[in-house]
Coordinates of C-alpha atoms and ligand atoms in Angstrom, one line a residue:
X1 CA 90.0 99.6 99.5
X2 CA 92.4 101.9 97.8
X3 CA 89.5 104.0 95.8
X4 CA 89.8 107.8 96.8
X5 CA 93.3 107.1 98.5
X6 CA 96.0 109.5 98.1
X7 CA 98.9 107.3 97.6
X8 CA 102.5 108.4 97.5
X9 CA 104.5 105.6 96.1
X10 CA 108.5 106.6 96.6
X11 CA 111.0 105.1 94.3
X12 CA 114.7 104.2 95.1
X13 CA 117.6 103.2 93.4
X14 CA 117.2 99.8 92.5
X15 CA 117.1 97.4 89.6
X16 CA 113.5 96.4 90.8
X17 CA 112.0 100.0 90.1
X18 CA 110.9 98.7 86.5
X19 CA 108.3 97.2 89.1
X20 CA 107.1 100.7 90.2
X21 CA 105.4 100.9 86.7
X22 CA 103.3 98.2 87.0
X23 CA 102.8 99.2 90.6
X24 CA 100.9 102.3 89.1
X25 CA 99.1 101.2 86.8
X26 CA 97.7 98.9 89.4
X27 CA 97.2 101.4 91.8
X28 CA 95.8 103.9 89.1
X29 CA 93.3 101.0 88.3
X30 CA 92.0 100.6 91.7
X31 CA 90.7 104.3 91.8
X32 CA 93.8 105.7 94.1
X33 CA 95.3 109.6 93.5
X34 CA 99.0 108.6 92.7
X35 CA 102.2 110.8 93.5
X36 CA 105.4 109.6 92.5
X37 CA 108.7 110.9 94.4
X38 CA 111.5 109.5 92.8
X39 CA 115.1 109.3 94.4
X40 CA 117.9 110.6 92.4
X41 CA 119.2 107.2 92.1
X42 CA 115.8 106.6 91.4
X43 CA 116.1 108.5 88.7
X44 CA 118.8 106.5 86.9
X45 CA 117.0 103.5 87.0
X46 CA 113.2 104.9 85.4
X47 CA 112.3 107.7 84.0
X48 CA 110.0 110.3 85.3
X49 CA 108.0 110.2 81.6
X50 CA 107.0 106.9 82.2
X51 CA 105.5 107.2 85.8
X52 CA 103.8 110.6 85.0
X53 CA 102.0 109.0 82.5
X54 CA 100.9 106.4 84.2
X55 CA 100.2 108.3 87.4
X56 CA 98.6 111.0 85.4
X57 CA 100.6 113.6 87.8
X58 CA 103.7 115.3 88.0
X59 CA 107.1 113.0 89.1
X60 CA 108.5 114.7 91.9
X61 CA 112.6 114.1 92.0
X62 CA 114.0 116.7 94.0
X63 CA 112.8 120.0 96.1
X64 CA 113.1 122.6 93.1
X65 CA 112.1 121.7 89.5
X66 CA 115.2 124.1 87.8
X67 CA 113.0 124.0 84.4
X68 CA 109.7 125.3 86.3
X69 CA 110.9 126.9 88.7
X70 CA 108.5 124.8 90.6
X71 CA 109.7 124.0 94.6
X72 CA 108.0 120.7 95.6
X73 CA 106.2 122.1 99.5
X74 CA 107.0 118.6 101.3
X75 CA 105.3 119.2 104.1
X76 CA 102.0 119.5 102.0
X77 CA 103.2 116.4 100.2
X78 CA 103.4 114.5 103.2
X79 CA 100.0 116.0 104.8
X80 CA 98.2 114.9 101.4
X81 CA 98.6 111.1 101.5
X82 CA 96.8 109.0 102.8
X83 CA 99.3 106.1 103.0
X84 CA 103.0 106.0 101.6
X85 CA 104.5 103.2 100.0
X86 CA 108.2 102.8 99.3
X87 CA 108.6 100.4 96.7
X88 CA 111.3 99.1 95.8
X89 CA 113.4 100.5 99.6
X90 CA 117.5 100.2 98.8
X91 CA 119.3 99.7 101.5
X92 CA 120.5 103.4 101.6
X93 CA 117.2 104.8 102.1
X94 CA 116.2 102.2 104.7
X95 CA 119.2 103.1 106.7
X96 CA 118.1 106.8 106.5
X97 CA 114.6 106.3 107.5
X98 CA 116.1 104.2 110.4
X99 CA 118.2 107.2 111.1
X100 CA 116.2 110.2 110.4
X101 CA 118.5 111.3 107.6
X102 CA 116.4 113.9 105.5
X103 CA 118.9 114.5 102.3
X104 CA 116.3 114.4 99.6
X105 CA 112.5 114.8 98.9
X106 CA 111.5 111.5 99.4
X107 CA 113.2 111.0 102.5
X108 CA 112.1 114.9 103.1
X109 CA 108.1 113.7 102.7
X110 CA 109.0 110.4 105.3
X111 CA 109.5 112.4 108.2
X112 CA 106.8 115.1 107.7
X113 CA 103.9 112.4 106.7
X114 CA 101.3 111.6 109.9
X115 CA 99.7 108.4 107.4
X116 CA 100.8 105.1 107.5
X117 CA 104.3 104.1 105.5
X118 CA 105.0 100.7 104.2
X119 CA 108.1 99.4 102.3
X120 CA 109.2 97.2 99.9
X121 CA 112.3 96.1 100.3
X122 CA 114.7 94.9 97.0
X123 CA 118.8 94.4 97.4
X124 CA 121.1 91.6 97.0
X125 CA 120.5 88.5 99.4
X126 CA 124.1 89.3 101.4
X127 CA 122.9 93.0 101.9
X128 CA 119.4 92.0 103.0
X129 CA 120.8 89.6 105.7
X130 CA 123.7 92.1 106.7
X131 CA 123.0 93.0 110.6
X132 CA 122.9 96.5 109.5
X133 CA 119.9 96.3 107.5
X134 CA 118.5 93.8 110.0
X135 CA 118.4 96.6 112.4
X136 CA 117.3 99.2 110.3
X137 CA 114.8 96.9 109.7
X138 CA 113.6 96.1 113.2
X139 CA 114.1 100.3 113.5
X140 CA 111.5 101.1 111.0
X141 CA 108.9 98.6 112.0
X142 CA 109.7 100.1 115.9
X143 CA 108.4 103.4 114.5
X144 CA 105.2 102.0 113.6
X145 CA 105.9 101.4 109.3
X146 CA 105.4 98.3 107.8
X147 CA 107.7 96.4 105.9
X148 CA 106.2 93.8 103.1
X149 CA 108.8 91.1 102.8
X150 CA 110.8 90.4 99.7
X151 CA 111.0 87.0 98.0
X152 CA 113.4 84.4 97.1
X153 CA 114.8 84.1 93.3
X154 CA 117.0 85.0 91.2
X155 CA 118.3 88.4 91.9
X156 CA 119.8 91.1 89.4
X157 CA 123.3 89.9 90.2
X158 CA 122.8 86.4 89.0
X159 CA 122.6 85.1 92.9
X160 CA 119.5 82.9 93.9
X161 CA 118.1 83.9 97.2
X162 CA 115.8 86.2 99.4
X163 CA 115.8 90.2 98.4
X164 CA 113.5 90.4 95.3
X165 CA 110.6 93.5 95.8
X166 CA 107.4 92.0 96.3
X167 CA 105.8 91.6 93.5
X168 CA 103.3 94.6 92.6
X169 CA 100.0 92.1 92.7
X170 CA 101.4 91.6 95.9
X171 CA 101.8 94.4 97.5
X172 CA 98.6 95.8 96.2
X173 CA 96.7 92.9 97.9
X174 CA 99.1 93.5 101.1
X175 CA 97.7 97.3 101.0
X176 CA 94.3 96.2 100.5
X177 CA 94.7 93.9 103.7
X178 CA 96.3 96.0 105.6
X179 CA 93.7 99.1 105.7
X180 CA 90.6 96.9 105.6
X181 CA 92.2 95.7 109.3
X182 CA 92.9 99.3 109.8
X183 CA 89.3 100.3 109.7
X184 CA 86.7 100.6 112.6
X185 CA 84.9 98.2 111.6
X186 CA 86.4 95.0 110.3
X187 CA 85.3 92.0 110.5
X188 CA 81.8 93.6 112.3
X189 CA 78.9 92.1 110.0
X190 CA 76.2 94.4 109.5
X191 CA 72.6 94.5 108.3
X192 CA 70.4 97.3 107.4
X193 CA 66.5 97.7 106.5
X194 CA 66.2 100.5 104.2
X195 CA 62.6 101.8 101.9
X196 CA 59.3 101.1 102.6
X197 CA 57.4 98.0 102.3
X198 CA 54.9 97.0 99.3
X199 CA 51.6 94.9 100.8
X200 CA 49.4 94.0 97.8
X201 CA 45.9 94.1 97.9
X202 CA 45.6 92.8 94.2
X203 CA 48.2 91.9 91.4
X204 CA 48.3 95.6 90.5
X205 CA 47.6 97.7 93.6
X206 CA 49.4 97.7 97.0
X207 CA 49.2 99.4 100.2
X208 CA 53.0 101.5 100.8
X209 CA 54.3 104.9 101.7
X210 CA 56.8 107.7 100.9
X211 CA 60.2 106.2 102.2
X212 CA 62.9 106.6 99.7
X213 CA 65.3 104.4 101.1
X214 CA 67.9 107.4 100.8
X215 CA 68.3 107.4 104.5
X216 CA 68.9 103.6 104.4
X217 CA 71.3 103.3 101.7
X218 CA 73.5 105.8 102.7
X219 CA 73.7 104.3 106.5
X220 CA 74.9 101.1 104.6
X221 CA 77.4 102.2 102.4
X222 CA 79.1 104.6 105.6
X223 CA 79.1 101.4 107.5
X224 CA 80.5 99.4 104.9
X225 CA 83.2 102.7 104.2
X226 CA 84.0 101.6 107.6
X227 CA 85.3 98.6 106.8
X228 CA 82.0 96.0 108.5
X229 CA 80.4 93.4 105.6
X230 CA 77.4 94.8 105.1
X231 CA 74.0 93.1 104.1
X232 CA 71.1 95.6 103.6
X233 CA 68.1 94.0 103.1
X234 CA 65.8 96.5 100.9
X235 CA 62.2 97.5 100.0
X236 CA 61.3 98.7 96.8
X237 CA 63.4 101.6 95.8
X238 CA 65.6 103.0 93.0
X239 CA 68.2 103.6 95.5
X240 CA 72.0 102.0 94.2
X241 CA 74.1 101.2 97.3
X242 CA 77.9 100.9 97.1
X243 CA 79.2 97.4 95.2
X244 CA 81.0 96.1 98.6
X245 CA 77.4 95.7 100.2
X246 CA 75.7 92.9 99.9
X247 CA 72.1 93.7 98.6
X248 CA 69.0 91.8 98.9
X249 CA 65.9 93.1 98.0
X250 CA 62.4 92.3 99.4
X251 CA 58.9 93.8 98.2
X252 CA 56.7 93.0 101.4
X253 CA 57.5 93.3 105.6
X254 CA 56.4 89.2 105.8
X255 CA 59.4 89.1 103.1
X256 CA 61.9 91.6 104.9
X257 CA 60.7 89.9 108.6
X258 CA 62.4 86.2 106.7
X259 CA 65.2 87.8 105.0
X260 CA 65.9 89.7 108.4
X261 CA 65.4 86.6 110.9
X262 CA 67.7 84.9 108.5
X263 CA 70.7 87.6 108.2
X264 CA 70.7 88.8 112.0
X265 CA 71.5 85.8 113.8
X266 CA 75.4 86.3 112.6
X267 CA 75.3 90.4 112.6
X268 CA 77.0 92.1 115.4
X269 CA 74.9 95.3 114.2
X270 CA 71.6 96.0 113.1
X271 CA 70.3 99.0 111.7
X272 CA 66.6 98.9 110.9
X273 CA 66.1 101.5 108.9
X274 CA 63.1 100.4 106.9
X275 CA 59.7 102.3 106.8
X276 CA 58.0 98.5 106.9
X277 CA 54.0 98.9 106.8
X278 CA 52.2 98.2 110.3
X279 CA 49.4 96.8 108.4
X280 CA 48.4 94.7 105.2
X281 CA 45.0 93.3 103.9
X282 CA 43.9 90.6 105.4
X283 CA 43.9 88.9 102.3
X284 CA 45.2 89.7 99.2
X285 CA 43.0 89.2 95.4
X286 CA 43.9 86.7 93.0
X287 CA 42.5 89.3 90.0
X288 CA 42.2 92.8 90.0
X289 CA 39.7 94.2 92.2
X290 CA 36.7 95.3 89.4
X291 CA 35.4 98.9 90.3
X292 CA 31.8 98.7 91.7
X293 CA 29.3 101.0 92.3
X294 CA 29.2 100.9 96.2
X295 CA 32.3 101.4 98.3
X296 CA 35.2 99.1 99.2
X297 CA 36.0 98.3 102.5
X298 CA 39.7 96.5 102.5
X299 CA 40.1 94.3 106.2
X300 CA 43.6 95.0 107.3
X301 CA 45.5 92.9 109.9
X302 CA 48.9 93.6 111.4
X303 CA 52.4 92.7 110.0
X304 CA 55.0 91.7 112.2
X305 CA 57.2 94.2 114.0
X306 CA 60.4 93.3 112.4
X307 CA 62.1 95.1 114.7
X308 CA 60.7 94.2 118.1
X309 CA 61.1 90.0 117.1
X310 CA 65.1 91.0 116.8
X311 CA 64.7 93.3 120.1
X312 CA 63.9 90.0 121.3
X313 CA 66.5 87.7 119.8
X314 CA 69.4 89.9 120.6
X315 CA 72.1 88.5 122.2
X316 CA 74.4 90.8 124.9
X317 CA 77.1 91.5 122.2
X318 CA 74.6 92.4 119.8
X319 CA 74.0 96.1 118.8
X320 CA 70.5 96.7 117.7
X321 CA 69.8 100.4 116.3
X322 CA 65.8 101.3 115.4
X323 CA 64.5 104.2 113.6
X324 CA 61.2 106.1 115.1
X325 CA 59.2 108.4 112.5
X326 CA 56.9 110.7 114.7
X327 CA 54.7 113.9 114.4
X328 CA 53.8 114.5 117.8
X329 CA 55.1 114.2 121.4
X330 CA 58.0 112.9 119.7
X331 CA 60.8 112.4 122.2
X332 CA 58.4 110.1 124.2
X333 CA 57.6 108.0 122.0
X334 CA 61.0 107.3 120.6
X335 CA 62.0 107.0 124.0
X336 CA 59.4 104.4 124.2
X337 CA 60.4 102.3 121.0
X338 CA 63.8 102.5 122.9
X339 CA 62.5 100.7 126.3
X340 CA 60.1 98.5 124.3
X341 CA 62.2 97.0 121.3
X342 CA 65.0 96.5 123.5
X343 CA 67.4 98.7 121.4
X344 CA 70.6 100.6 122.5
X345 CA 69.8 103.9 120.1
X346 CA 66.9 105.2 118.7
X347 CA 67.4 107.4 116.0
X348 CA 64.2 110.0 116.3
X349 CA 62.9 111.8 113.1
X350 CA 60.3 114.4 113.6
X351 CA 57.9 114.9 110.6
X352 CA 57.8 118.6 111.8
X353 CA 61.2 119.9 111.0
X354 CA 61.0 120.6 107.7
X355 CA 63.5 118.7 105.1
X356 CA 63.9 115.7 107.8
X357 CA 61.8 111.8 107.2
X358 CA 60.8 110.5 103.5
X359 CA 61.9 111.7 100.0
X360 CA 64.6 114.6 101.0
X361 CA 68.2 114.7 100.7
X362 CA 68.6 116.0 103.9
X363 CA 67.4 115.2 107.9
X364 CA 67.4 116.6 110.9
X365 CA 67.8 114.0 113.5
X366 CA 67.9 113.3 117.8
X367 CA 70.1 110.2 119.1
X368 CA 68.9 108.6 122.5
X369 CA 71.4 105.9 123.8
X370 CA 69.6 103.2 125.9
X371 CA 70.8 105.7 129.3
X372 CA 68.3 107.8 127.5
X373 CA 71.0 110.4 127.3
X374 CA 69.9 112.9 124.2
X375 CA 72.5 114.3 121.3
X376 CA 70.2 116.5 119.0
X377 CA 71.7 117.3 115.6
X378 CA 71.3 119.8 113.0
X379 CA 69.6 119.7 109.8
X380 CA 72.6 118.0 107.3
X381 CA 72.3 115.7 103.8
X382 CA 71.5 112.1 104.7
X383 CA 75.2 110.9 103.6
X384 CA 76.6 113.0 107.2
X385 CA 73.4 111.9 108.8
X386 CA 74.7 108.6 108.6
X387 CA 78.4 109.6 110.0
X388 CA 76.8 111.3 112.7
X389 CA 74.8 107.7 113.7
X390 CA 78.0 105.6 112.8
X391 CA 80.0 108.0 115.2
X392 CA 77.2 106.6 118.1
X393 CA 77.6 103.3 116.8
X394 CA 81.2 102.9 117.0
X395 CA 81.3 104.7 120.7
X396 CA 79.2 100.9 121.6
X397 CA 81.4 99.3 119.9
X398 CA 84.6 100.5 121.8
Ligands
CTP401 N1 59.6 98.5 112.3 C1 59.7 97.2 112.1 N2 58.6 96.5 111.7 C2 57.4 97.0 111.7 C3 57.3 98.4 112.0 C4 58.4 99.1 112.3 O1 60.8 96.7 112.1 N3 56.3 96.3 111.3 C5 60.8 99.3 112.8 C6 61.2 100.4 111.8 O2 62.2 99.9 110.9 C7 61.8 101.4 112.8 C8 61.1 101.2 114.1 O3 60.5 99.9 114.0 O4 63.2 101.1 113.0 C9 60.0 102.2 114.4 O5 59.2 102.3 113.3 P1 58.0 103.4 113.4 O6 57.2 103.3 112.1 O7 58.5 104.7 113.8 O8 57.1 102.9 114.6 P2 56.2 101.7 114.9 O9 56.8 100.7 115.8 O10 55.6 101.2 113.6 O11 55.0 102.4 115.7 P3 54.0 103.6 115.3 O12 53.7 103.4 113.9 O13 52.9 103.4 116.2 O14 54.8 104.9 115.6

């Protein structure tokens, strides 16, 4: 969850900011873009060496660097993360954040940051329970931060009792928690068809077509980016999908209908995305087909329409999203998939604009909701297509 975030983790005067270090390193390891502001008091208590290195940027400690002549914009500071964490929070800077005193950088970045802020408390047990920092407490949490809870133990003056920082592992698993719930998505479960479908004829030949699965792929890893668990159920493809979705991969539309009828009872959103064959032969050769001198005729019979079986199924707090791949009159007949598979958006590609359907990195694409009210999009890369028809998702959803 923390992989791409900017993180600013401030650092106070306390005993408990040998912690921070290992805070970094953890936070460094789970792919986020670490700042460190330290306090001055901070300062007396690690040194910036240590969490540069290990944040592999520059320790910010006060608004002008005298040595680089360097002044530290916090306004853009506070604009760049994406979440601040104050770990460990001494009971000075808590009572300034409940206050709206702005005497240093880190307190400086507080106020002008829009993200989320979350602190870790660390003191002695008597100056965590004073009524002051009780209320500074219940100030901070009024203002919408978060405070993660210290622990009981042995504290730096030798007294037993609650005021230790959480412990880094901690709070990195508290963060992780925390924006997973923040997300649009979470706890939705999800499935997506993605590529074509593979129908043998023999052990060595098969009846498919052009889908890539790109389209697919990147609709499941945006949904997943938005915090749903999702299961994409795919064709054959050489498509890699993000490691928080689950994957299972089919070769046939008999296999994908069974691996779909199995997933979608528990999804509250579908995407079929697939490019699943309307027909197979009728039946399929044990050994290779020899080449003879006349012609072969191959009998084909209809697979199952995946989609219009779950059309069926759906329950009212179900969201079901189809695909409809067309070269002519193409508005109607997406409309038509619409009424007919019981959907609430069809997503219409037209083989006609050129760089939209199979193979490309781009598509052009038109979104009817089930009042058959039209959004027509430009031509964009498949990875905003898939914004764009998460953005219509999530307007069900809400
Ligand atoms: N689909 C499906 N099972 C099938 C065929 C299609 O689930 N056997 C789904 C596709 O994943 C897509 C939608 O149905 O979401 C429309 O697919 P498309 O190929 O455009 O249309 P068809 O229903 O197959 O009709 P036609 O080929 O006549 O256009």
């Amino acid at each position: 969850m923390l992989k791409h975030k900017n993180i600013i983790l401030g650092v106070c005067g306390s005993i408990a900011a040998y912690k921070s270090a290992f805070l970094v390193r953890l936070l460094v390891k789970a792919g986020a873009n670490v700042k460190v502001i330290l306090t001055p008091d901070g300062a007396n208590f690690i040194t910036p060496l240590t969490l540069a290195t290990l944040s592999k940027n520059p320790v910010y400690t006060q608004y002008f660097e005298e040595e680089t002549g360097v002044w530290s914009n916090h306004v853009e500071l506070g604009l760049w993360a994406d979440l601040i964490i104050i770990a460990p929070i001494s009971a000075n800077t808590l009572a300034k954040l409940a206050t709206g005193i702005c005497d240093n950088l880190l307190t400086a970045v507080y106020l002008s940051a829009k993200c989320p802020v979350y602190v870790a408390p660390a003191m002695d047990l008597d100056m965590w329970k004073h009524e002051s920092t009780q209320a500074n407490i219940a100030k901070i949490n009024s203002y919408g931060n978060t405070v993660i809870a210290p622990g009981s133990g042995e504290l730096a003056s030798g007294l037993y009792g609650e005021g230790r920082m959480a412990e880094p592992e901690e709070i990195i698993s508290f963060l992780d928690e925390a924006i997973k719930k923040s997300m649009p998505l979470y706890g939705k479960k999800v499935m997506v068809t993605a590529g074509p479908t593979y129908e043998a004829i023999d052990p060595v030949r098969f009846i498919g077509n052009h889908s890539s699965g790109k389209m697919g792929f990147a609709l499941a890893d945006e949904l997943a980016r938005l915090g749903a668990d999702v299961t994409l159920i795919a064709g054959p493809t050489a498509q890699k999908c993000d490691q928080n979705v689950i994957r299972k991969d089919v070769v046939s539309a008999q296999q994908m209908f069974e691996a779909c009828s199995s997933v979608f009872p528990e999804t509250d959103i579908t995407v079929m995305c697939a490019a699943v064959a309307d027909y197979r032969p009728k039946t399929v050769a044990t050994n290779k087909i020899k080449k003879q001198d006349s012609n072969l005729v191959l009998e084909l019979e209809k697979t199952v329409d995946i989609l219009a079986n779950l059309g069926q199924a759906k329950k009212a707090n179900q969201i079901l999203v189809g695909f409809a791949l067309e070269t002519n009159d193409e508005e109607n007949y997406a409309k038509g998939k619409l009424e007919k598979k019981n959907l609430d958006l069809v997503i219409l590609n037209s083989l006609n604009d050129k760089g939209a359907g199979f193979k490309s990195d781009t598509n052009k694409i038109t979104i009817f909701n089930r009042a058959l009210e039209r959004t027509v999009f430009e031509m964009k890369s498949k990875t905003d297509v898939a914004k764009d028809i998460c953005s219509a998702i999530l307007k069900i959803v809400k």
